[in-house]
Coordinates of C-alpha atoms and ligand atoms in Angstrom, one line a residue:
X1 CA 74.3 -44.2 92.8
X2 CA 76.5 -43.2 90.1
X3 CA 75.8 -39.1 89.9
X4 CA 74.4 -37.8 86.3
X5 CA 77.3 -36.9 83.5
X6 CA 77.4 -33.7 81.4
X7 CA 79.3 -33.5 78.3
X8 CA 79.5 -29.5 78.3
X9 CA 79.5 -26.7 80.4
X10 CA 76.8 -24.8 81.3
X11 CA 77.7 -21.5 82.3
X12 CA 76.6 -20.3 86.0
X13 CA 76.7 -17.0 86.7
X14 CA 77.0 -16.2 90.4
X15 CA 75.0 -13.1 92.0
X16 CA 74.1 -11.2 95.4
X17 CA 72.8 -11.3 99.0
X18 CA 70.3 -14.0 99.7
X19 CA 70.3 -15.0 96.1
X20 CA 74.6 -15.9 96.2
X21 CA 72.8 -17.7 99.7
X22 CA 70.0 -19.5 97.9
X23 CA 72.3 -20.5 95.0
X24 CA 74.8 -21.9 97.3
X25 CA 71.4 -24.0 99.3
X26 CA 70.5 -25.6 95.8
X27 CA 73.9 -26.6 94.2
X28 CA 74.4 -28.4 97.8
X29 CA 71.7 -29.9 98.6
X30 CA 70.3 -30.6 95.3
X31 CA 72.3 -30.9 92.5
X32 CA 76.1 -31.9 93.7
X33 CA 74.9 -34.6 95.1
X34 CA 73.3 -36.1 91.8
X35 CA 74.7 -34.6 89.1
X36 CA 78.8 -34.0 88.3
X37 CA 78.4 -30.2 87.9
X38 CA 80.3 -29.4 84.5
X39 CA 80.6 -25.0 84.8
X40 CA 82.2 -22.5 83.5
X41 CA 81.5 -20.1 86.7
X42 CA 81.7 -16.7 86.8
X43 CA 81.7 -14.9 90.1
X44 CA 79.1 -11.2 89.4
X45 CA 78.4 -10.4 92.9
X46 CA 79.5 -7.0 93.5
X47 CA 82.3 -7.5 94.7
X48 CA 84.1 -9.2 92.1
X49 CA 82.9 -7.4 90.0
X50 CA 84.5 -4.2 91.6
X51 CA 88.2 -5.9 91.7
X52 CA 87.8 -6.9 88.2
X53 CA 86.4 -3.0 87.3
X54 CA 83.3 -5.2 85.6
X55 CA 85.2 -7.6 83.1
X56 CA 83.7 -10.4 84.0
X57 CA 80.0 -9.8 82.9
X58 CA 81.4 -9.2 79.7
X59 CA 83.3 -12.6 80.2
X60 CA 80.2 -13.8 81.4
X61 CA 78.6 -12.6 78.2
X62 CA 81.5 -14.1 75.6
X63 CA 81.2 -17.3 77.8
X64 CA 77.8 -17.0 77.4
X65 CA 77.6 -16.8 73.8
X66 CA 80.0 -19.9 73.6
X67 CA 79.3 -22.3 75.6
X68 CA 74.5 -21.1 74.6
X69 CA 73.4 -22.9 77.9
X70 CA 73.8 -19.8 81.3
X71 CA 71.7 -20.0 84.7
X72 CA 72.3 -16.7 86.5
X73 CA 71.7 -15.8 90.2
X74 CA 70.3 -12.6 90.5
X75 CA 72.8 -9.6 91.3
X76 CA 72.5 -5.9 92.4
X77 CA 72.3 -2.9 90.2
X78 CA 73.8 -0.6 91.8
X79 CA 72.8 3.3 92.8
X80 CA 74.2 5.7 94.8
X81 CA 73.2 3.8 97.8
X82 CA 74.8 0.8 97.0
X83 CA 78.0 2.9 96.1
X84 CA 78.1 3.6 99.6
X85 CA 77.1 0.5 100.9
X86 CA 79.9 -1.8 99.1
X87 CA 82.8 0.9 98.4
X88 CA 82.5 0.9 94.5
X89 CA 84.5 2.8 92.7
X90 CA 81.9 3.5 89.7
X91 CA 78.6 3.0 89.3
X92 CA 78.2 -0.9 87.1
X93 CA 75.7 -1.0 84.8
X94 CA 73.3 -3.3 85.3
X95 CA 75.0 -6.8 84.8
X96 CA 71.1 -8.2 82.9
X97 CA 71.2 -5.1 80.1
X98 CA 74.5 -5.8 79.7
X99 CA 74.6 -9.7 79.5
X100 CA 70.9 -10.0 77.3
X101 CA 72.6 -6.3 75.0
X102 CA 75.5 -8.5 74.4
X103 CA 73.8 -11.7 73.1
X104 CA 71.0 -9.5 71.2
X105 CA 68.1 -11.4 73.1
X106 CA 65.2 -10.3 74.8
X107 CA 64.0 -12.0 78.1
X108 CA 61.1 -14.9 78.8
X109 CA 58.5 -14.3 81.7
X110 CA 56.5 -17.3 82.8
X111 CA 55.0 -18.1 85.9
X112 CA 55.6 -21.2 88.1
X113 CA 51.6 -22.6 88.5
X114 CA 51.9 -24.3 92.4
X115 CA 49.8 -26.9 92.9
X116 CA 45.8 -27.1 94.6
X117 CA 46.1 -22.5 93.0
X118 CA 44.6 -21.5 90.5
X119 CA 45.4 -17.8 89.6
X120 CA 42.7 -15.1 89.9
X121 CA 41.3 -16.0 86.6
X122 CA 40.7 -18.9 87.3
X123 CA 40.1 -20.3 83.2
X124 CA 44.0 -19.8 83.7
X125 CA 44.9 -23.7 83.7
X126 CA 48.4 -22.9 82.1
X127 CA 51.1 -20.9 82.7
X128 CA 51.2 -17.3 80.0
X129 CA 55.3 -16.6 78.9
X130 CA 55.6 -12.7 78.2
X131 CA 58.3 -11.9 75.9
X132 CA 58.3 -8.2 75.7
X133 CA 60.9 -6.1 73.4
X134 CA 63.7 -4.5 75.6
X135 CA 64.8 -1.6 72.8
X136 CA 63.5 2.2 72.7
X137 CA 59.9 2.4 72.5
X138 CA 58.0 4.6 75.0
X139 CA 61.5 4.1 76.5
X140 CA 63.9 5.8 74.6
X141 CA 61.6 8.7 73.5
X142 CA 61.9 12.1 73.3
X143 CA 59.2 15.2 74.8
X144 CA 59.0 18.1 74.3
X145 CA 56.4 20.6 76.8
X146 CA 55.1 22.5 74.7
X147 CA 53.8 26.5 76.2
X148 CA 52.8 28.3 73.5
X149 CA 50.9 27.2 69.6
X150 CA 52.6 26.8 66.8
X151 CA 53.7 24.0 64.8
X152 CA 55.4 20.0 65.9
X153 CA 57.1 18.1 63.5
X154 CA 58.9 14.8 63.0
X155 CA 61.6 14.9 60.6
X156 CA 64.0 11.7 59.1
X157 CA 65.4 10.5 56.3
X158 CA 64.4 14.1 54.3
X159 CA 61.2 13.8 55.4
X160 CA 58.9 16.0 57.4
X161 CA 55.9 16.0 58.5
X162 CA 53.0 17.9 60.6
X163 CA 52.1 16.3 64.1
X164 CA 49.8 18.4 64.9
X165 CA 49.7 22.7 65.6
X166 CA 49.1 24.4 68.5
X167 CA 47.0 27.1 69.0
X168 CA 47.6 27.2 73.2
X169 CA 50.0 24.8 75.9
X170 CA 50.1 21.1 75.1
X171 CA 53.0 17.8 74.9
X172 CA 54.8 15.9 72.5
X173 CA 56.5 13.3 71.8
X174 CA 58.6 11.2 69.3
X175 CA 59.8 7.7 69.5
X176 CA 61.9 5.7 67.4
X177 CA 62.7 1.6 66.5
X178 CA 65.8 -0.1 64.4
X179 CA 64.2 -2.9 62.0
X180 CA 67.6 -5.4 63.3
X181 CA 66.3 -5.0 66.7
X182 CA 62.7 -5.5 65.6
X183 CA 63.9 -9.2 63.5
X184 CA 66.0 -10.1 66.7
X185 CA 63.5 -9.7 68.5
X186 CA 60.8 -11.7 66.0
X187 CA 63.8 -14.4 65.5
X188 CA 64.1 -14.5 69.9
X189 CA 60.1 -15.3 70.0
X190 CA 59.8 -18.1 67.0
X191 CA 62.3 -19.9 69.4
X192 CA 61.1 -19.3 72.6
X193 CA 58.2 -21.0 71.5
X194 CA 59.2 -23.6 69.8
X195 CA 61.2 -24.4 71.9
X196 CA 57.9 -24.6 74.2
X197 CA 56.3 -27.0 72.2
X198 CA 53.8 -23.3 72.6
X199 CA 51.5 -21.3 70.5
X200 CA 53.0 -17.3 69.4
X201 CA 50.7 -15.1 69.6
X202 CA 52.2 -11.1 68.9
X203 CA 49.6 -8.2 69.3
X204 CA 49.7 -4.6 68.4
X205 CA 47.8 -1.8 67.1
X206 CA 49.0 -1.4 63.2
X207 CA 45.4 -0.5 62.4
X208 CA 45.5 2.2 64.2
X209 CA 50.1 2.7 64.0
X210 CA 50.4 1.3 60.7
X211 CA 53.8 2.3 60.2
X212 CA 55.1 2.6 63.6
X213 CA 53.6 -1.1 65.0
X214 CA 53.3 -2.5 61.0
X215 CA 56.3 -2.8 60.8
X216 CA 56.4 -5.4 63.6
X217 CA 53.3 -7.3 61.9
X218 CA 55.5 -7.5 58.9
X219 CA 58.8 -8.2 59.7
X220 CA 57.1 -10.5 62.1
X221 CA 55.2 -12.1 59.2
X222 CA 58.4 -12.0 57.2
X223 CA 60.9 -13.7 59.9
X224 CA 57.8 -16.7 60.2
X225 CA 57.1 -17.6 56.7
X226 CA 60.9 -17.5 55.7
X227 CA 61.9 -19.0 58.8
X228 CA 59.7 -21.5 61.1
X229 CA 56.6 -21.6 59.6
X230 CA 57.6 -25.5 58.3
X231 CA 58.8 -25.8 62.1
X232 CA 55.6 -24.9 63.4
X233 CA 53.9 -27.1 61.3
X234 CA 55.8 -30.1 62.4
X235 CA 56.0 -28.9 65.6
X236 CA 51.4 -28.7 66.1
X237 CA 52.0 -25.0 67.2
X238 CA 50.4 -21.8 65.9
X239 CA 51.8 -18.1 65.0
X240 CA 48.9 -15.4 65.8
X241 CA 48.7 -12.6 64.9
X242 CA 46.0 -10.1 66.4
X243 CA 45.6 -6.2 67.3
X244 CA 45.9 -6.2 71.7
X245 CA 42.7 -4.6 72.0
X246 CA 41.7 -8.8 71.3
X247 CA 44.7 -10.3 72.1
X248 CA 44.1 -9.0 76.1
X249 CA 40.0 -10.7 75.1
X250 CA 41.4 -13.2 73.7
X251 CA 44.0 -13.8 76.4
X252 CA 40.8 -13.6 80.0
X253 CA 39.2 -16.6 77.6
X254 CA 41.7 -18.9 77.0
X255 CA 43.8 -21.0 79.2
X256 CA 47.1 -19.6 79.3
X257 CA 49.6 -21.9 77.8
X258 CA 50.9 -20.1 75.0
X259 CA 54.0 -17.2 74.3
X260 CA 52.9 -13.6 73.4
X261 CA 54.8 -11.3 72.6
X262 CA 54.5 -7.4 72.6
X263 CA 56.8 -4.6 71.9
X264 CA 57.7 -2.2 74.6
X265 CA 55.0 -1.0 76.8
X266 CA 53.1 -3.5 76.2
X267 CA 55.3 -5.7 77.9
X268 CA 55.9 -4.1 80.9
X269 CA 51.7 -3.6 81.1
X270 CA 51.1 -7.5 80.7
X271 CA 54.1 -8.8 82.1
X272 CA 52.6 -7.6 85.2
X273 CA 49.3 -8.5 85.4
X274 CA 50.1 -11.8 83.9
X275 CA 53.0 -12.6 87.6
X276 CA 50.5 -10.7 89.8
X277 CA 47.3 -13.4 88.6
X278 CA 49.6 -16.5 89.5
X279 CA 50.6 -15.7 92.3
X280 CA 53.6 -13.6 93.9
X281 CA 57.3 -12.2 92.3
X282 CA 58.6 -15.0 94.1
X283 CA 57.4 -17.0 91.8
X284 CA 58.1 -16.0 88.2
X285 CA 60.8 -17.7 86.0
X286 CA 62.6 -16.1 83.6
X287 CA 64.7 -16.9 80.1
X288 CA 66.6 -14.9 78.3
X289 CA 67.1 -16.5 75.0
X290 CA 69.1 -14.9 71.2
X291 CA 68.4 -15.0 68.0
X292 CA 70.7 -17.4 67.8
X293 CA 70.0 -19.8 70.3
X294 CA 71.2 -19.3 73.8
X295 CA 69.5 -19.3 76.3
X296 CA 70.1 -18.6 80.2
X297 CA 67.6 -18.7 83.0
X298 CA 66.9 -17.2 86.2
X299 CA 65.0 -15.9 88.0
X300 CA 63.0 -12.6 87.6
X301 CA 63.3 -11.5 91.3
X302 CA 65.9 -8.8 92.8
X303 CA 68.5 -10.1 95.7
X304 CA 65.8 -10.3 97.9
X305 CA 68.4 -7.5 100.0
X306 CA 65.7 -6.8 102.6
X307 CA 65.4 -10.4 104.2
X308 CA 69.8 -10.4 103.3
X309 CA 69.8 -8.6 105.9
X310 CA 68.0 -10.3 108.7
X311 CA 69.8 -13.0 107.3
X312 CA 73.4 -10.8 108.6
X313 CA 71.6 -10.0 111.6
X314 CA 71.5 -14.2 112.7
X315 CA 68.5 -14.6 111.5
X316 CA 66.6 -17.5 109.9
X317 CA 63.8 -16.1 107.0
X318 CA 61.7 -17.9 104.7
X319 CA 63.2 -16.6 101.1
X320 CA 61.1 -18.6 98.0
X321 CA 63.8 -20.5 96.7
X322 CA 61.9 -21.6 93.8
X323 CA 62.5 -19.9 91.0
X324 CA 66.3 -20.0 91.5
X325 CA 65.7 -23.4 91.4
X326 CA 63.6 -23.5 88.2
X327 CA 66.3 -21.7 86.6
X328 CA 68.6 -24.1 87.6
X329 CA 66.1 -27.0 86.5
X330 CA 65.8 -24.6 82.6
X331 CA 69.3 -24.8 82.0
X332 CA 69.6 -28.3 83.0
X333 CA 67.0 -29.5 80.6
X334 CA 68.2 -27.6 77.8
X335 CA 71.7 -28.3 78.2
X336 CA 70.4 -32.6 78.0
X337 CA 68.8 -31.9 74.9
X338 CA 71.5 -30.0 73.0
X339 CA 73.2 -32.7 73.8
X340 CA 71.3 -35.7 73.7
X341 CA 72.0 -35.9 77.4
X342 CA 68.8 -38.0 78.6
X343 CA 69.6 -38.6 81.8
X344 CA 70.6 -34.9 83.3
X345 CA 67.3 -33.7 81.6
X346 CA 65.1 -36.8 83.6
X347 CA 67.2 -35.1 86.4
X348 CA 65.9 -31.4 85.6
X349 CA 62.5 -32.4 85.8
X350 CA 62.5 -34.6 88.7
X351 CA 64.4 -31.2 90.6
X352 CA 60.7 -29.4 89.8
X353 CA 58.9 -32.8 90.5
X354 CA 60.4 -32.5 94.3
X355 CA 59.9 -28.9 94.6
X356 CA 55.8 -29.2 93.5
X357 CA 55.6 -32.9 96.0
X358 CA 57.0 -30.4 98.6
X359 CA 54.5 -27.8 98.4
X360 CA 51.7 -30.0 97.8
X361 CA 52.3 -32.4 101.2
X362 CA 51.9 -28.5 102.6
X363 CA 55.8 -26.7 103.1
X364 CA 56.1 -23.7 101.6
X365 CA 58.2 -20.4 102.2
X366 CA 55.7 -17.5 103.9
X367 CA 55.2 -15.8 100.3
X368 CA 54.3 -19.4 99.2
X369 CA 51.5 -19.4 102.7
X370 CA 49.7 -17.2 101.7
X371 CA 48.6 -18.7 98.1
X372 CA 47.8 -22.1 99.1
X373 CA 46.0 -21.7 102.0
X374 CA 48.9 -23.5 104.2
X375 CA 48.8 -21.8 107.6
X376 CA 52.4 -21.4 108.4
X377 CA 55.6 -20.8 106.3
X378 CA 59.3 -23.4 106.8
X379 CA 63.0 -21.2 106.6
X380 CA 65.2 -21.7 102.9
X381 CA 66.5 -24.7 105.0
X382 CA 63.9 -26.7 105.5
X383 CA 62.4 -25.9 102.2
X384 CA 65.4 -27.2 100.7
X385 CA 65.5 -29.9 102.9
X386 CA 61.8 -31.1 102.2
X387 CA 62.7 -31.1 98.6
X388 CA 66.2 -33.2 98.8
X389 CA 64.3 -35.7 100.1
X390 CA 61.3 -35.4 97.4
X391 CA 64.1 -35.6 95.3
X392 CA 66.2 -38.4 96.6
X393 CA 62.6 -41.2 96.0
X394 CA 62.3 -40.2 93.0
X395 CA 65.5 -40.3 91.8
Ligands
NAP1 P1 63.0 -8.0 95.0 O1 64.8 -8.7 95.3 O2 62.7 -9.0 94.3 O3 62.8 -7.6 96.6 C1 61.4 -7.3 96.9 C2 60.4 -7.9 97.5 O4 59.8 -9.1 97.2 C3 61.2 -8.6 99.3 O5 61.6 -7.7 99.8 C4 60.2 -9.8 100.1 O6 59.6 -9.2 100.2 C5 60.0 -10.2 97.7 N1 60.5 -11.4 97.4 C6 61.0 -10.9 96.7 N2 61.7 -12.2 96.1 C7 61.8 -13.1 97.0 C8 61.5 -14.6 97.6 N3 62.6 -15.1 96.2 N4 60.8 -15.2 98.8 C9 60.4 -14.2 99.2 N5 60.2 -13.3 99.5 C10 60.6 -12.2 97.9 O7 63.7 -6.4 94.9 P2 64.3 -5.0 95.8 O8 64.3 -5.8 97.1 O9 63.4 -4.2 94.8 O10 65.5 -5.5 95.1 C11 66.6 -5.9 95.6 C12 68.0 -5.8 95.2 O11 67.7 -6.8 93.5 C13 68.5 -4.5 94.4 O12 69.6 -4.7 94.5 C14 68.2 -4.7 92.4 O13 69.8 -4.2 91.8 C15 68.4 -6.4 92.3 N6 67.7 -7.0 91.2 C16 68.3 -7.8 90.7 C17 67.7 -8.8 89.6 C18 68.4 -10.0 88.6 O14 69.4 -9.4 89.3 N7 67.5 -10.4 87.9 C19 66.1 -7.6 89.9 C20 65.6 -6.7 90.3 C21 66.1 -6.7 91.2 P3 59.1 -9.0 101.3 O15 60.1 -8.5 102.3 O16 58.2 -8.0 101.7 O17 58.9 -10.4 102.2
MG2 MG1 56.3 -2.9 84.6

């Protein structure tokens, strides 16, 4: 069989620990035998970040902007313990955070629905994608513990408002956001919904927070009307704005299959709820989408350090490669779609089908065993070999 060709590259960002091992297994077993891989390779493993004083991370981000499609392996975000373990000269910032800022993007998380499993909300038949605005809000707030009676004020842009007149001890906080960031967020969300061919929901509490949340609602509506309405209508999908409490109730009654855009704090909370309802952390995929249309695919989980330590002792581990496989398939499908390369796009679909077929046949890693009712999980190598076998059959 002739290998599938790629006209244009994807940006490949290698990473750390157990996921770095899985990365290589996926390339060797599931990709290289079938595709003439065309990637721009950046090694974001901690050793190379140290060697390049982290310049490699920004180089990867610049490449992503230029090339438009990327796939990223999980990477360590160093803390004090990691600095010692990896003999680092400084505490490098999170690669994900840096890349997200560089492309001004939003991260969309969606679960992989396993054959033969039912989410904890049994009505959910399709994955729900959560878009969390990752700028400011509660995460960059300013807080004051008030001990004595007196007035709290909010002052900005020549305006001064009394927040509350304290008669005794209490607490006060202030938050902010910027139009620029909300516009980018809105554009990334509309792009994601179009890409998936699914409705976009945006919810907040503009009846109570008329100015702050009201600004989000207005910007979403403005961007929709001016830039996306006709494309949404052509694709047969809808944009729905609704209050967050109504959105939660509708979500529970829905059958899933939509993109749900949320402010920073709401997105933090809802992504954990959706993740838990659909299964394991290792089944969450993630895609970073920029307002200008760059796509970077990755697994939502980390480098699975506990498994890595066991592997270093010579043990085989049953680490789940599904989210990393789907990161690769997502990137290859996107590249295929953008280049009009039907063979590549179809190959991306086949990797996913082959993975789900292995699971349907009862070959699963340990974490999936409990979910699917299989007695015992296999190690990662065995699982990937089972996927390979099924992939060969459908190629
Ligand atoms: P983690 O790597 O996501 O793993 C936490 C636990 O979840 C694992 O110990 C394992 O549980 C389970 N798990 C996660 N992925 C799994 C998989 N593919 N297969 C089977 N089980 C899986 O989180 P962490 O241990 O808190 O973080 C490790 C490193 O990852 C940190 O240095 C952190 O900075 C980094 N991180 C990177 C990213 C990213 O690059 N996107 C995201 C998060 C964290 P059991 O041990 O019980 O089996
Ligand atoms: Mg959370």
